[in-house]
Coordinates of C-alpha atoms (C1' of nucleotides) in Angstrom, one line a residue:
Chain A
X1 CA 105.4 104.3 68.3
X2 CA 108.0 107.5 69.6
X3 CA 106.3 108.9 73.0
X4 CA 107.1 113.0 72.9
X5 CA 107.2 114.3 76.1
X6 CA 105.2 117.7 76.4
X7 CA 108.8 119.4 77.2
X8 CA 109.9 118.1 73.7
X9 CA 106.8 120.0 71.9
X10 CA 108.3 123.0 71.1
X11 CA 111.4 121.3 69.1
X12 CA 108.8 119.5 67.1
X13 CA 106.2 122.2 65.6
X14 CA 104.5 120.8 62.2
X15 CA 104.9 117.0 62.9
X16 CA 103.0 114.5 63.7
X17 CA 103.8 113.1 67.7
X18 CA 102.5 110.6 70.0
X19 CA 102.0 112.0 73.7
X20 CA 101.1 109.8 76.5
X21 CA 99.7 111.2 80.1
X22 CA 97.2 111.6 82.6
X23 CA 94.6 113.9 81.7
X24 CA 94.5 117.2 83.6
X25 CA 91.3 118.4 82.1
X26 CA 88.7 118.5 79.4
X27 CA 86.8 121.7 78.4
X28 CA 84.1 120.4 76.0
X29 CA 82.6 123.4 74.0
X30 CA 79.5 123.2 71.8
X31 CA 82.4 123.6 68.6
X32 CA 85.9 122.6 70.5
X33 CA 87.6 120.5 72.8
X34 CA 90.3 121.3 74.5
X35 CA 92.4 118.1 76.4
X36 CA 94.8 119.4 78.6
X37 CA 97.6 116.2 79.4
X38 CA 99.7 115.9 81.9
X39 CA 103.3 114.3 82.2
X40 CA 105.8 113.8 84.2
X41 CA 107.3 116.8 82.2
X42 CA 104.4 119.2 82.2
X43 CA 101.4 119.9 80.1
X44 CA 100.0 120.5 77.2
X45 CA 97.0 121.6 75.3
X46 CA 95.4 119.5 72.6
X47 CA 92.3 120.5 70.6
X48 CA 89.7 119.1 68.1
X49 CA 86.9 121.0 66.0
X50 CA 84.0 119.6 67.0
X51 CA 81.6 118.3 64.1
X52 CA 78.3 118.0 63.4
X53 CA 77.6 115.6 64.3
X54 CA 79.8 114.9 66.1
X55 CA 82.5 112.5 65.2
X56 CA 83.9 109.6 66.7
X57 CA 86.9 110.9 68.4
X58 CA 84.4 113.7 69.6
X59 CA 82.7 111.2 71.4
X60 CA 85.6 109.8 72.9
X61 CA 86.6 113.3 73.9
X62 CA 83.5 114.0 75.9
X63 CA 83.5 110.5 77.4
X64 CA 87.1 111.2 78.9
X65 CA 87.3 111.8 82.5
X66 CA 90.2 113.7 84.3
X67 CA 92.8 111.3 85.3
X68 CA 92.1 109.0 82.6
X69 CA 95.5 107.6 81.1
X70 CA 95.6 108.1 77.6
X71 CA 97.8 108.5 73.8
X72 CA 97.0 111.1 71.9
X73 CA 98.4 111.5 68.6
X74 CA 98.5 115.1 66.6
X75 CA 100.4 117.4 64.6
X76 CA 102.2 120.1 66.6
X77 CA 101.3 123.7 65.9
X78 CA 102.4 127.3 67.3
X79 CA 99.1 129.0 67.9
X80 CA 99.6 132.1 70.2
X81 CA 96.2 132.3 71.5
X82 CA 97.1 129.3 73.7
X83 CA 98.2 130.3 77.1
X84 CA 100.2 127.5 77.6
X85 CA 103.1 127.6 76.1
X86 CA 101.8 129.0 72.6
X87 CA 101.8 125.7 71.0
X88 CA 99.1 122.9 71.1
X89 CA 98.9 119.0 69.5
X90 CA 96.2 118.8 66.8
X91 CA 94.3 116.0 67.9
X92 CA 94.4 113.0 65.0
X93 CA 94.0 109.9 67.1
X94 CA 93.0 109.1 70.9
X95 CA 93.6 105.6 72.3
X96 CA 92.2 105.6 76.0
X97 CA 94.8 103.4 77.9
X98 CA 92.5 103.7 81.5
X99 CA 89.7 105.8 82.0
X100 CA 89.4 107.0 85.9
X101 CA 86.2 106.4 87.7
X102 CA 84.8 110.2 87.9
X103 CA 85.1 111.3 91.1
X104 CA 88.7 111.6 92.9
X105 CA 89.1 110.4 96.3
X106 CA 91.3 113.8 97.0
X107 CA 91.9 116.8 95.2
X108 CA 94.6 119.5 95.9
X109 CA 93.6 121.1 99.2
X110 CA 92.7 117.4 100.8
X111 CA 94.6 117.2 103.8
X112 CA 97.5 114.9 104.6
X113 CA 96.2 112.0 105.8
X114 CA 93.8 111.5 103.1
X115 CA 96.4 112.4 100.3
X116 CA 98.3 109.3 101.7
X117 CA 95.1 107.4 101.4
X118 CA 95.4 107.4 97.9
X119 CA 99.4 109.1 97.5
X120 CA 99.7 107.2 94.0
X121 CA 97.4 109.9 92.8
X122 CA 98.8 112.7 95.2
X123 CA 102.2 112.1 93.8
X124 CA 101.3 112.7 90.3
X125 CA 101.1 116.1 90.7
X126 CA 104.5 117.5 89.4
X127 CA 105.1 119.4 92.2
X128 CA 105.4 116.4 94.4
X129 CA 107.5 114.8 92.0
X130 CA 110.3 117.4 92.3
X131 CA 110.5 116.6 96.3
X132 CA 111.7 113.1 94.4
X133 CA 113.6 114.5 92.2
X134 CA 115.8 116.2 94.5
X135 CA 116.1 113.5 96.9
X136 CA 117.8 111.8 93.5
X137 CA 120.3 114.8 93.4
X138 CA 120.5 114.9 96.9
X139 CA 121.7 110.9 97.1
X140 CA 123.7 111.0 93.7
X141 CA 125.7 114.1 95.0
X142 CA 126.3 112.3 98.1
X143 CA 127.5 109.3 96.7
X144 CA 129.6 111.0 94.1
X145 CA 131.4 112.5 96.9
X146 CA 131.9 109.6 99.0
X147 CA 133.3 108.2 95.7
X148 CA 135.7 111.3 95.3
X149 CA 137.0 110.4 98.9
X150 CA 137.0 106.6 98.5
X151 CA 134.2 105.6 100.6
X152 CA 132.9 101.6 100.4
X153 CA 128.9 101.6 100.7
X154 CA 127.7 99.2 102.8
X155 CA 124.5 97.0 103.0
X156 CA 124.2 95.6 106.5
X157 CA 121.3 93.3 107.8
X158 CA 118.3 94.6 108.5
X159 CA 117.6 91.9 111.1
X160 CA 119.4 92.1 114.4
X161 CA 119.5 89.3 117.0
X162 CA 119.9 91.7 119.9
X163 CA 119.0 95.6 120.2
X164 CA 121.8 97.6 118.9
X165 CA 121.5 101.2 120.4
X166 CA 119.6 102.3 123.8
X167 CA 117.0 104.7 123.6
X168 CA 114.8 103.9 120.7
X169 CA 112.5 101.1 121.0
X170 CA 112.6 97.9 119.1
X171 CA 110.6 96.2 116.5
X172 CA 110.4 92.6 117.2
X173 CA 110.0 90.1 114.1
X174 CA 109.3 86.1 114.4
X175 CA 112.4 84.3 113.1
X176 CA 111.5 80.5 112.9
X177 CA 112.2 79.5 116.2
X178 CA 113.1 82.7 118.1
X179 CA 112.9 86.5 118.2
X180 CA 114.7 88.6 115.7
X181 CA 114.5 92.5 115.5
X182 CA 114.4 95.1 113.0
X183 CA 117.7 96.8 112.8
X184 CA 117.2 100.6 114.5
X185 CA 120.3 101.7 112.6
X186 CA 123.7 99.9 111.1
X187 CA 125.8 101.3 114.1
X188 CA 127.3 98.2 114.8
X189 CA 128.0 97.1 111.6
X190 CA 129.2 99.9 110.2
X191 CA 131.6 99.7 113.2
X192 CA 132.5 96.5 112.3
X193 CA 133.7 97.3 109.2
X194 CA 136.2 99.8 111.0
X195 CA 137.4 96.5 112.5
X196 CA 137.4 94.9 109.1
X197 CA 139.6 97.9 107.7
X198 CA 137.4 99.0 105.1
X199 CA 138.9 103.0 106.4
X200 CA 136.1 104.9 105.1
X201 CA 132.0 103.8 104.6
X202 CA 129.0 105.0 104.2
X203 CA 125.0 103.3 103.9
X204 CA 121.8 104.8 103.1
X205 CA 119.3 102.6 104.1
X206 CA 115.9 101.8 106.5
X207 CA 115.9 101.8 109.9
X208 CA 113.1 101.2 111.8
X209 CA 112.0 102.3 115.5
X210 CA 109.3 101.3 117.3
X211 CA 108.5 104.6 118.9
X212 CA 104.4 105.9 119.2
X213 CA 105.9 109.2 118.1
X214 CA 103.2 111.7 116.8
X215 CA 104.8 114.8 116.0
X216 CA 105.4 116.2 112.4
X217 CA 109.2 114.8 112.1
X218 CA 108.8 111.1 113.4
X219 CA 108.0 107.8 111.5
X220 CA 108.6 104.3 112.1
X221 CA 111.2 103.7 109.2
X222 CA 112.8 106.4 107.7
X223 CA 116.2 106.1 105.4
X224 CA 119.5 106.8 107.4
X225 CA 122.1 107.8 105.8
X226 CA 125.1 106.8 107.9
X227 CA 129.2 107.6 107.8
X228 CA 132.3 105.8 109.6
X229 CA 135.4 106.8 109.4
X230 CA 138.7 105.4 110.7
X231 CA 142.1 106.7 112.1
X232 CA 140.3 110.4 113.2
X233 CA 142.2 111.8 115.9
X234 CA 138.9 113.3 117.5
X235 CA 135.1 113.7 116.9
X236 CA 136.2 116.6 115.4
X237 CA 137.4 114.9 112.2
X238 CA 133.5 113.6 111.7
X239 CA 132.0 117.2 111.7
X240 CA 134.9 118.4 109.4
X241 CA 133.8 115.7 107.2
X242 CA 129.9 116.2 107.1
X243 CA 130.3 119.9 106.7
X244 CA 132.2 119.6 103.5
X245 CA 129.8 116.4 102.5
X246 CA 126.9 118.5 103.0
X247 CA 127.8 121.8 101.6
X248 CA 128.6 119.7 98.8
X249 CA 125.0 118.1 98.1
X250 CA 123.4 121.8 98.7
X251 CA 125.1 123.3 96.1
X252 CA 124.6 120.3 93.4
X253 CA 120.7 120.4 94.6
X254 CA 121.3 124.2 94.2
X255 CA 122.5 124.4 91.0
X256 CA 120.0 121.8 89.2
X257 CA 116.8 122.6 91.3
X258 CA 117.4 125.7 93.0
X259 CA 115.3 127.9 91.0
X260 CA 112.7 125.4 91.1
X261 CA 112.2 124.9 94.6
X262 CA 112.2 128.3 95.3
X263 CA 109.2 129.3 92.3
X264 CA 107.1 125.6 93.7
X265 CA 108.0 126.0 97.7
X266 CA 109.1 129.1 98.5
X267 CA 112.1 127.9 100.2
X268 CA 115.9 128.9 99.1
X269 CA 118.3 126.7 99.5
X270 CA 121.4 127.9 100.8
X271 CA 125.2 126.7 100.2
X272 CA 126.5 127.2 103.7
X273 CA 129.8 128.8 104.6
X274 CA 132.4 126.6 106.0
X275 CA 133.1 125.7 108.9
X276 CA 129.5 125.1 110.0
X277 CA 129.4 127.5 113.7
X278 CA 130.1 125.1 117.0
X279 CA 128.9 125.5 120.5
X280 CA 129.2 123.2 123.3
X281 CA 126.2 122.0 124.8
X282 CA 126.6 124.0 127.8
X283 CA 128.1 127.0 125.9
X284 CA 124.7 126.5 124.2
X285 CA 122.4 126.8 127.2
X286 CA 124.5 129.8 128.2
X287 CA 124.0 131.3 125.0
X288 CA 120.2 130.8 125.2
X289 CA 119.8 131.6 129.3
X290 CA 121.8 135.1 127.6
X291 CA 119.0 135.5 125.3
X292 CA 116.3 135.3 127.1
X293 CA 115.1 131.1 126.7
X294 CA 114.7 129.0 128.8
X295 CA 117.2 125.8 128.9
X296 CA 117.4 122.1 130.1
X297 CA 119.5 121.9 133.3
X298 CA 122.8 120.4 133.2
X299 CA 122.9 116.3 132.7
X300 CA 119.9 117.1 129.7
X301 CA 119.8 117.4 126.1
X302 CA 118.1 120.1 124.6
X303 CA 114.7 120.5 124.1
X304 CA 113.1 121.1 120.9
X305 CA 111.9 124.5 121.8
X306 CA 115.3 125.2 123.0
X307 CA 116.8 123.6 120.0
X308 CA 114.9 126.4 117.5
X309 CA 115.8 128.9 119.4
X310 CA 119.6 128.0 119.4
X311 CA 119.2 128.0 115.5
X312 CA 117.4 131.4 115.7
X313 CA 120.3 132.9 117.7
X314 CA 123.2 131.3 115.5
X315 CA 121.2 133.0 112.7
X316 CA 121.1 136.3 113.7
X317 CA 124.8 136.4 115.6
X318 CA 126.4 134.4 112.7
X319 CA 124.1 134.4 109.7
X320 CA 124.6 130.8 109.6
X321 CA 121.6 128.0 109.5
X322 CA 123.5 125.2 110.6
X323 CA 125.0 124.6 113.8
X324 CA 127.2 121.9 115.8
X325 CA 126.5 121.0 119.6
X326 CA 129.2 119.2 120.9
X327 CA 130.5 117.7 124.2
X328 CA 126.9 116.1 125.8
X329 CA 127.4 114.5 128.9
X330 CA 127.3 110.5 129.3
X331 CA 124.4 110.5 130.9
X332 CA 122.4 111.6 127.4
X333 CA 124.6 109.2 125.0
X334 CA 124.8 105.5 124.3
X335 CA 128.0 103.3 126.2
X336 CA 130.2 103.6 122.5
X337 CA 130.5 107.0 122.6
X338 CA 134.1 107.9 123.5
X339 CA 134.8 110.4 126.3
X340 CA 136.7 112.9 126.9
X341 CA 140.2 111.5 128.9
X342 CA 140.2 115.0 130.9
X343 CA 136.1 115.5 131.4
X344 CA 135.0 111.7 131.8
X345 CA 131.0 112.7 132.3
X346 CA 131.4 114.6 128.3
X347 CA 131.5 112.7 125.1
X348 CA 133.2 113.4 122.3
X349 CA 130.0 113.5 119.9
X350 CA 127.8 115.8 118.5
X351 CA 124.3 116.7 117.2
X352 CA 124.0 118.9 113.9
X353 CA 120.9 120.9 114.1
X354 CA 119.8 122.6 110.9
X355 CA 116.9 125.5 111.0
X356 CA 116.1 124.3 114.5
X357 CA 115.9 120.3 113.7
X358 CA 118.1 117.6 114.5
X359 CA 119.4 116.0 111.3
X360 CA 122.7 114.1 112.7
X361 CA 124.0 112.7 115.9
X362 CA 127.7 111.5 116.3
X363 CA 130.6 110.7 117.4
X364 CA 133.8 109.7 118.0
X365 CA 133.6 105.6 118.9
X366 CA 135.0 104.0 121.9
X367 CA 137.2 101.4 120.2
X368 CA 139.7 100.6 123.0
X369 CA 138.3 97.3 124.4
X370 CA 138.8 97.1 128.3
X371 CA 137.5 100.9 128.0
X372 CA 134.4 99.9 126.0
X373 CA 133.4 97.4 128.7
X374 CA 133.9 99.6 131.5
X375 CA 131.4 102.1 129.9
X376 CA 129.0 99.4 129.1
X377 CA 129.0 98.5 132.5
X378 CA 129.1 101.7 133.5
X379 CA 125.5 102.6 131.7
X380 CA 124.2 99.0 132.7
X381 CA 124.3 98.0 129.7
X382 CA 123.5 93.9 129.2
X383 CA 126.8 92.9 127.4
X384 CA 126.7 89.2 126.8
X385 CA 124.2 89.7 123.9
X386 CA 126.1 91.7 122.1
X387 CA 129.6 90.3 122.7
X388 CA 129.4 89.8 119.0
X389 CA 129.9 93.7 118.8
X390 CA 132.3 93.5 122.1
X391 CA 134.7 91.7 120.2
X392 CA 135.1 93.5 117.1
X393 CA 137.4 95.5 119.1
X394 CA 139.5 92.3 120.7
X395 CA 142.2 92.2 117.9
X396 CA 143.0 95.5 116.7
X397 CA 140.7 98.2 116.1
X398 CA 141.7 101.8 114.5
X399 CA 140.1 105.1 116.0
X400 CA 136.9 105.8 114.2
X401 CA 133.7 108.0 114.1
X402 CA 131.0 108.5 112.2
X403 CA 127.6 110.1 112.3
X404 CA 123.7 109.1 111.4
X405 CA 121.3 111.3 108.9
X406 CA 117.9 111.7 108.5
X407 CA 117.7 111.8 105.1
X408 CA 114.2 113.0 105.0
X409 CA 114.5 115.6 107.3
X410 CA 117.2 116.9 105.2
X411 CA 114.8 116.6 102.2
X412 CA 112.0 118.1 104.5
X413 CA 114.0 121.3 105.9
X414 CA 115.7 121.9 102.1
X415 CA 112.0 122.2 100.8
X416 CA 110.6 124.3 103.3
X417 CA 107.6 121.2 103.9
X418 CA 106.6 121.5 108.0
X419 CA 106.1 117.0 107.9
X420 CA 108.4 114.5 106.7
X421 CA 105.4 112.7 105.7
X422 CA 105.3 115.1 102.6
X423 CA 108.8 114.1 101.9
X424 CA 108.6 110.2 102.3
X425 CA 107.5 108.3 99.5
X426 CA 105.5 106.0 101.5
X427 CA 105.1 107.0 105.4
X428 CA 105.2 104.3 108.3
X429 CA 103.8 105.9 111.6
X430 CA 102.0 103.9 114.7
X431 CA 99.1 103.7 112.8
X432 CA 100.1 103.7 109.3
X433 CA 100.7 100.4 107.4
X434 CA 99.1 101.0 104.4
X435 CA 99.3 101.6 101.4
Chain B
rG1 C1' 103.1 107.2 127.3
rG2 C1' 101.2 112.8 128.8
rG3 C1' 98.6 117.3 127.0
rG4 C1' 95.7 120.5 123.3
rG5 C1' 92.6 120.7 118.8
rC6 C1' 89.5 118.1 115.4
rG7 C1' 85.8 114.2 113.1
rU8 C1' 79.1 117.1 109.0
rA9 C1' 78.2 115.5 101.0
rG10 C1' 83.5 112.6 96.7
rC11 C1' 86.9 117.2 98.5
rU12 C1' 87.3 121.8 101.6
rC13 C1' 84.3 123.8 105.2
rA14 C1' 79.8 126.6 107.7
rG15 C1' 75.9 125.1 111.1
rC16 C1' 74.8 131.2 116.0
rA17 C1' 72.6 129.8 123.2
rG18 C1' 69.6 122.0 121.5
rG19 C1' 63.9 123.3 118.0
rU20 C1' 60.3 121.7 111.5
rU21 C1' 62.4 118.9 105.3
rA22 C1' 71.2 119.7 107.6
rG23 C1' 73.8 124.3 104.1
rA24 C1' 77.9 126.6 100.8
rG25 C1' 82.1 126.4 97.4
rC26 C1' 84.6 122.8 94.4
rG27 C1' 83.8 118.1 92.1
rC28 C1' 80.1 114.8 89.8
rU29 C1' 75.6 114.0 86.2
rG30 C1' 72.5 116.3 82.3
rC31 C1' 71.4 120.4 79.0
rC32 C1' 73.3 125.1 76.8
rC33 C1' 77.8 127.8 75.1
rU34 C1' 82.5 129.4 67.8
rG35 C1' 89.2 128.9 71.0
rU36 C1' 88.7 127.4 76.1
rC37 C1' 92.9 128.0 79.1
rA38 C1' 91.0 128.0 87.4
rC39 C1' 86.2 128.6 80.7
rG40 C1' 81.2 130.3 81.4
rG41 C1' 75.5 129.7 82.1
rC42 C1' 71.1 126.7 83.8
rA43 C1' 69.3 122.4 86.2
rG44 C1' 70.0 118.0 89.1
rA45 C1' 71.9 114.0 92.1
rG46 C1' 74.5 113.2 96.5
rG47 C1' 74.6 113.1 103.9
rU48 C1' 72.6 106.6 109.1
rC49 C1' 76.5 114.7 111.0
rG50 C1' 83.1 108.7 112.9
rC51 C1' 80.9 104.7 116.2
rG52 C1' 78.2 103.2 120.9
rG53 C1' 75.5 104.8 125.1
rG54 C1' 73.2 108.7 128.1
rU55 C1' 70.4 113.5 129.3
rU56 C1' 66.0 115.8 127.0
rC57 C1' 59.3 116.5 124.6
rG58 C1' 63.4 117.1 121.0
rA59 C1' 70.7 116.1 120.0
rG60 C1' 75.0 117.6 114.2
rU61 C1' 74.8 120.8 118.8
rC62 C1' 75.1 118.8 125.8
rC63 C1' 77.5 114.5 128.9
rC64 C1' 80.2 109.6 129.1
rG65 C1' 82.9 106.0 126.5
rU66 C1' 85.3 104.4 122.0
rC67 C1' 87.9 104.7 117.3
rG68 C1' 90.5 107.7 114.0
rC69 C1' 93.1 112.3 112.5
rU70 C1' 96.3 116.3 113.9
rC71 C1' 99.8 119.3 116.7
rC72 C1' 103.0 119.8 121.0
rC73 C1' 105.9 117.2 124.9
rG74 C1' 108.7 112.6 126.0
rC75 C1' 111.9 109.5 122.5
rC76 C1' 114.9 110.3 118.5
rA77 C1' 117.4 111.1 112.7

RNA sequence: GGGGGCGUAGCUCAGCAGGUUAGAGCGCUGCCCUGUCACGGCAGAGGUCGCGGGUUCGAGUCCCGUCGCUCCCGCCA
């Protein structure tokens, strides 16, 4: 048997079609039944006189309960009393695949928490699946542009024998006899493969920190998507880079979901001007102190209230969402980042913040050896586990860069959601293992 | 880790200053309804008020503890 999807109904008016879906739901009238089926495509109505008495297929009918998983075969017909789409499926056979227990755990206004209790009925709602279906555009643009500029995509290990940033605390794994731990991102590796001379790579993959973060735009794992890129002459080259890179994947998600996103979330996406507006961190707190904000004192990132606001400004001065801080001092950044030769206590790195969230820290890498280990030692950093990493810049290492993503953030700022939990397929938090 | 808010029916919530048998809408079950389309009408079932302890003649309501949710901060993507 063909299975039409309800999209294909209107091409198919006067034949006979097999449709297979979820039932959305029955009205069961003293002479009609109406079956309204869902798929991953839409809906559509299906109908059935009811006799007297009635028949067996009207029995089935009224036994059917929304959610039910079902086939439904019928003969399509244009009928303009129908509100929804001016064409319905004559019902002529009904096979019930799974009939759903009655009652629904959730239904639309459930909150959060409990839609994730049960998201495998959450996420058949077709509004949920577009969030997945631009992620798909979203990754496919990305990687057709990496492609363009002859990127190599990496799959590093997710297991780590040592921790492989500061910061961000560490999930720790049994290994057979020791202590492994889940990779917090492929920094080093990716690094590596500078040293290997792969020029140009890019991973989207898990990463997992071990952080008792409960705000709206935290989880446990999330996917990073993450760039290197040798023989840049500065940090610079990274954020000329990502600007084109992103402005790239906006307008493909633009162009096949734009109108979409905009009629299901309100939210328009935007194809931003290039270059993306940069600020120095401290230009940045001058430019806030000038408005009116408050700001972190010098030696300190910014804050997240101060990191909206900084958006809010760029906005208005520069009609621009997106925004580059550059140039934060050591003190705020991990040993690798390269400094500045004439400002030793400023980094060459950079945070992109977009609509007042952080989507991307990088930088421009320390690759020069004795350098590397003076700033390690400098930020106290406990070499001899990671020597491994050390030595990847022993025998000949190019200049490089790169930056990390949050690809759900992206995802969760494009669609205008206020949690990334809405945005991840599955969401990991402190106290979320399950399902 | 720190701070704010919350936890009452399957779902979303109300419950005023502590006072008989804890309510509503949606959903569910049954009956009725000539084409519905958020169908409509009538009837019904459904609650150890997160959990434990305390105050009180009496606790959904007050107090303490605990668990969970949520938002903000810290941390970060």
């Amino acid at each position: 048997m063909t299975r039409t999807l309800t999209a294909e109904l209107k091409e198919k008016v006067g034949e006979q079609v097999t449709v297979r879906g979820w039932v959305q739901a029955v009205r069961d009238q003293k002479r009609m039944q109406f079956l309204i089926l869902r798929d991953e495509t839409g809906l559509a109505q299906a109908v059935l006189p009811k006799e007297e008495p009635p028949s067996e297929l009207n029995e089935a009918i009224t036994a059917l309960t929304a959610e039910s998983a079902v086939t439904v075969t019928g003969t399509v017909v244009a009928d303009e009393r129908v509100k929804l789409g001016g064409l319905e499926l004559r019902i002529e056979g009904l096979t019930v695949d799974s009939l759903a227990e009655p009652e629904l755990p959730i239904a639309e206004d459930s909150a959060l928490d409990k839609r994730i209790d049960w998201r495998y009925l959450d996420l058949r709602r077709l509004d949920r699946r577009l969030i997945f279906e631009v992620q798909t555009t979203a990754e496919h643009a990305m990687r057709e542009f990496w492609r363009r500029e002859h990127f190599i995509e990496l799959h590093t290990p997710k297991f780590m024998g040592s921790a492989s940033e500061s910061g961000a605390e560490l999930f720790k794994v049994e290994y057979f006899d020791r202590e492994a731990y889940l990779a917090q991102s492929p920094q080093f590796y990716k690094q590596m493969a500078m040293a290997a001379g792969f020029g140009k790579v890019f991973e989207v993959g898990p990463v997992f920190r071990a952080n008792p973060s409960f705000t709206s735009r935290h989880d446990t794992e999330f996917t990073s998507v993450d760039v290197e890129i040798s023989w840049i002459d500065s940090h610079e080259d990274v954020m000329a880079f990502e600007e084109r890179w992103l402005a790239h994947v906006l307008a493909s998600v633009k162009e096949i979901h734009g109108e979409q996103i905009e009629a299901t979330f309100d939210a328009e996406v935007v194809v931003p001007e290039l270059p993306f507006p940069r600020v120095t961190l401290e230009g940045a707190k001058e430019m806030l102190r000038e408005h009116g904000h408050e700001a972190p004192g010098a030696g300190h990132d910014l804050d997240p209230p101060s990191e909206r606001a900084l958006s809010e400004i760029i906005k208005q001065q520069q009609g621009h969402e997106f925004a580059f801080v550059t140039d934060y001092p050591t003190t705020v950044r991990p040993f690798y980042h390269m400094r500045h030769a004439d400002q030793p206590t400023l980094t060459k790195s950079f945070d992109l913040l977009w609509r007042g969230i952080e989507l991307t820290t990088g930088a421009q890498r320390e690759h020069r050896y004795e350098q590397l280990l003076a700033q390690a030692k400098d930020k106290g950093v406990d070499t001899p586990p990671i020597q491994y990493y050390l030595d990847f810049f022993r025998f000949g290492a190019p200049p490089h860069g790169g930056f990390g993503f949050g690809l759900t953030r992206l995802l969760m700022q494009m669609l205008g959601q206020d949690n990334v939990r809405e945005v991840t397929f599955l969401y990991r938090g402190p106290h979320r293992l399950e399902p």
